[in-house]
Amino acid sequence: QVQLVESGGGLVQAGASLRLSCAASGRIFNLYDGDWYRQAPGKEREFVARISQNGRTTYYADSVKGRFTISRDNAKNTVYLQMNSLKPEDTAAYRCAAGHPNTPGAYAAWGQGTQVTVSS
């Protein structure tokens, strides 16, 4: 079993930056892909970014491409999401997930989430 805990959310103004962290315990995180999702009030959960087990491959939603960067430090069992040029529409609860490699939609664990609020 792997357990995930997010941190780094907060309240910022538009244009600011935040870095979210997703720390894993239990099984080592590099057995899994690392994903970030977000969900705004009244909206469906939205995929944000994914990073492969070894960190060499990344995917982004079009809405964040060029502004967000996903990375990982397997020595620290942590996946990060660097968010730059934040917009009010980025306001959401952000959750990380440990994805089974090569198995779309299959996840070993989810974190509880961290709130990001961007004011205009």
XYZ file of C-alpha atoms in Angstrom:
120
model
C 0.000 0.000 0.000
C 1.116 3.533 -0.728
C -0.196 6.569 1.111
C -0.042 10.073 -0.349
C -0.070 13.461 1.374
C -0.239 16.745 -0.517
C 1.034 20.091 0.691
C 1.818 23.534 -0.648
C -1.596 24.921 -1.446
C -2.713 28.369 -0.438
C -4.267 31.686 -1.371
C -2.373 33.730 -3.949
C -3.011 36.535 -6.391
C -3.256 36.015 -10.116
C 0.167 35.759 -11.706
C 1.784 34.237 -8.646
C 3.406 30.836 -8.314
C 2.961 27.869 -6.019
C 4.660 24.519 -5.734
C 2.612 21.554 -4.620
C 4.228 18.457 -3.152
C 2.912 14.930 -2.968
C 4.832 12.801 -0.493
C 4.434 9.044 -0.486
C 4.874 6.562 2.317
C 4.475 2.830 2.381
C 5.455 1.384 -0.949
C 7.963 3.413 -2.869
C 6.484 5.934 -5.247
C 8.706 5.041 -8.188
C 6.618 1.917 -8.723
C 3.903 4.240 -9.982
C 3.230 7.102 -12.323
C 2.446 10.319 -10.510
C -0.681 12.257 -11.440
C -2.207 15.542 -10.401
C -5.919 16.204 -10.707
C -8.026 19.128 -9.602
C -11.660 19.758 -8.883
C -13.349 23.119 -8.599
C -16.679 23.541 -6.806
C -19.545 22.405 -8.992
C -17.231 20.986 -11.634
C -16.000 17.533 -12.505
C -12.543 16.330 -11.600
C -10.015 17.411 -14.205
C -6.704 15.814 -15.151
C -3.799 18.241 -14.742
C -0.519 16.391 -15.294
C 1.190 13.019 -15.218
C 4.793 11.934 -14.846
C 6.155 8.493 -15.591
C 7.889 6.285 -13.037
C 11.371 7.407 -14.071
C 10.369 11.016 -14.658
C 11.323 11.005 -18.327
C 7.809 11.365 -19.732
C 5.249 13.983 -18.801
C 1.758 14.867 -19.959
C -0.255 18.018 -19.346
C -3.773 19.240 -19.802
C -3.975 21.930 -22.452
C -5.255 24.370 -19.849
C -1.984 24.253 -17.895
C 0.571 23.509 -20.602
C 3.393 26.032 -20.525
C 2.499 27.229 -17.020
C 2.699 24.088 -14.866
C 5.601 21.674 -14.559
C 5.389 18.231 -12.999
C 8.542 16.628 -11.634
C 9.566 13.964 -9.175
C 12.374 13.113 -6.815
C 12.282 9.362 -6.321
C 14.972 9.550 -3.647
C 12.503 11.631 -1.625
C 9.452 9.633 -2.715
C 7.836 12.890 -3.798
C 6.112 14.280 -6.878
C 5.874 18.035 -7.380
C 3.681 20.404 -9.355
C 5.221 23.808 -10.016
C 2.451 26.217 -10.937
C 3.389 29.548 -12.487
C 1.305 32.398 -13.858
C -1.672 31.249 -11.849
C -5.124 32.333 -12.969
C -8.402 32.535 -11.038
C -9.646 29.587 -13.086
C -6.886 27.452 -11.533
C -8.735 27.673 -8.212
C -9.528 24.116 -7.131
C -8.709 21.318 -4.741
C -5.623 19.583 -6.105
C -5.093 15.896 -5.472
C -2.249 13.627 -6.391
C -2.563 9.984 -7.319
C -0.296 6.992 -7.778
C -1.120 5.518 -11.154
C -0.462 1.965 -12.245
C 1.933 2.220 -15.191
C 0.465 1.498 -18.617
C -3.001 1.085 -17.104
C -5.030 4.225 -17.787
C -7.523 5.048 -15.070
C -6.118 2.583 -12.552
C -4.796 4.095 -9.360
C -3.190 2.585 -6.289
C -3.848 5.564 -4.036
C -5.132 9.130 -3.836
C -4.154 11.914 -1.514
C -6.648 13.977 0.457
C -6.007 17.122 -1.528
C -4.701 20.635 -1.007
C -6.655 23.785 -1.785
C -5.366 26.353 -4.245
C -7.218 29.659 -4.429
C -6.211 32.325 -6.924
C -7.688 35.795 -6.511
C -8.016 38.253 -9.355
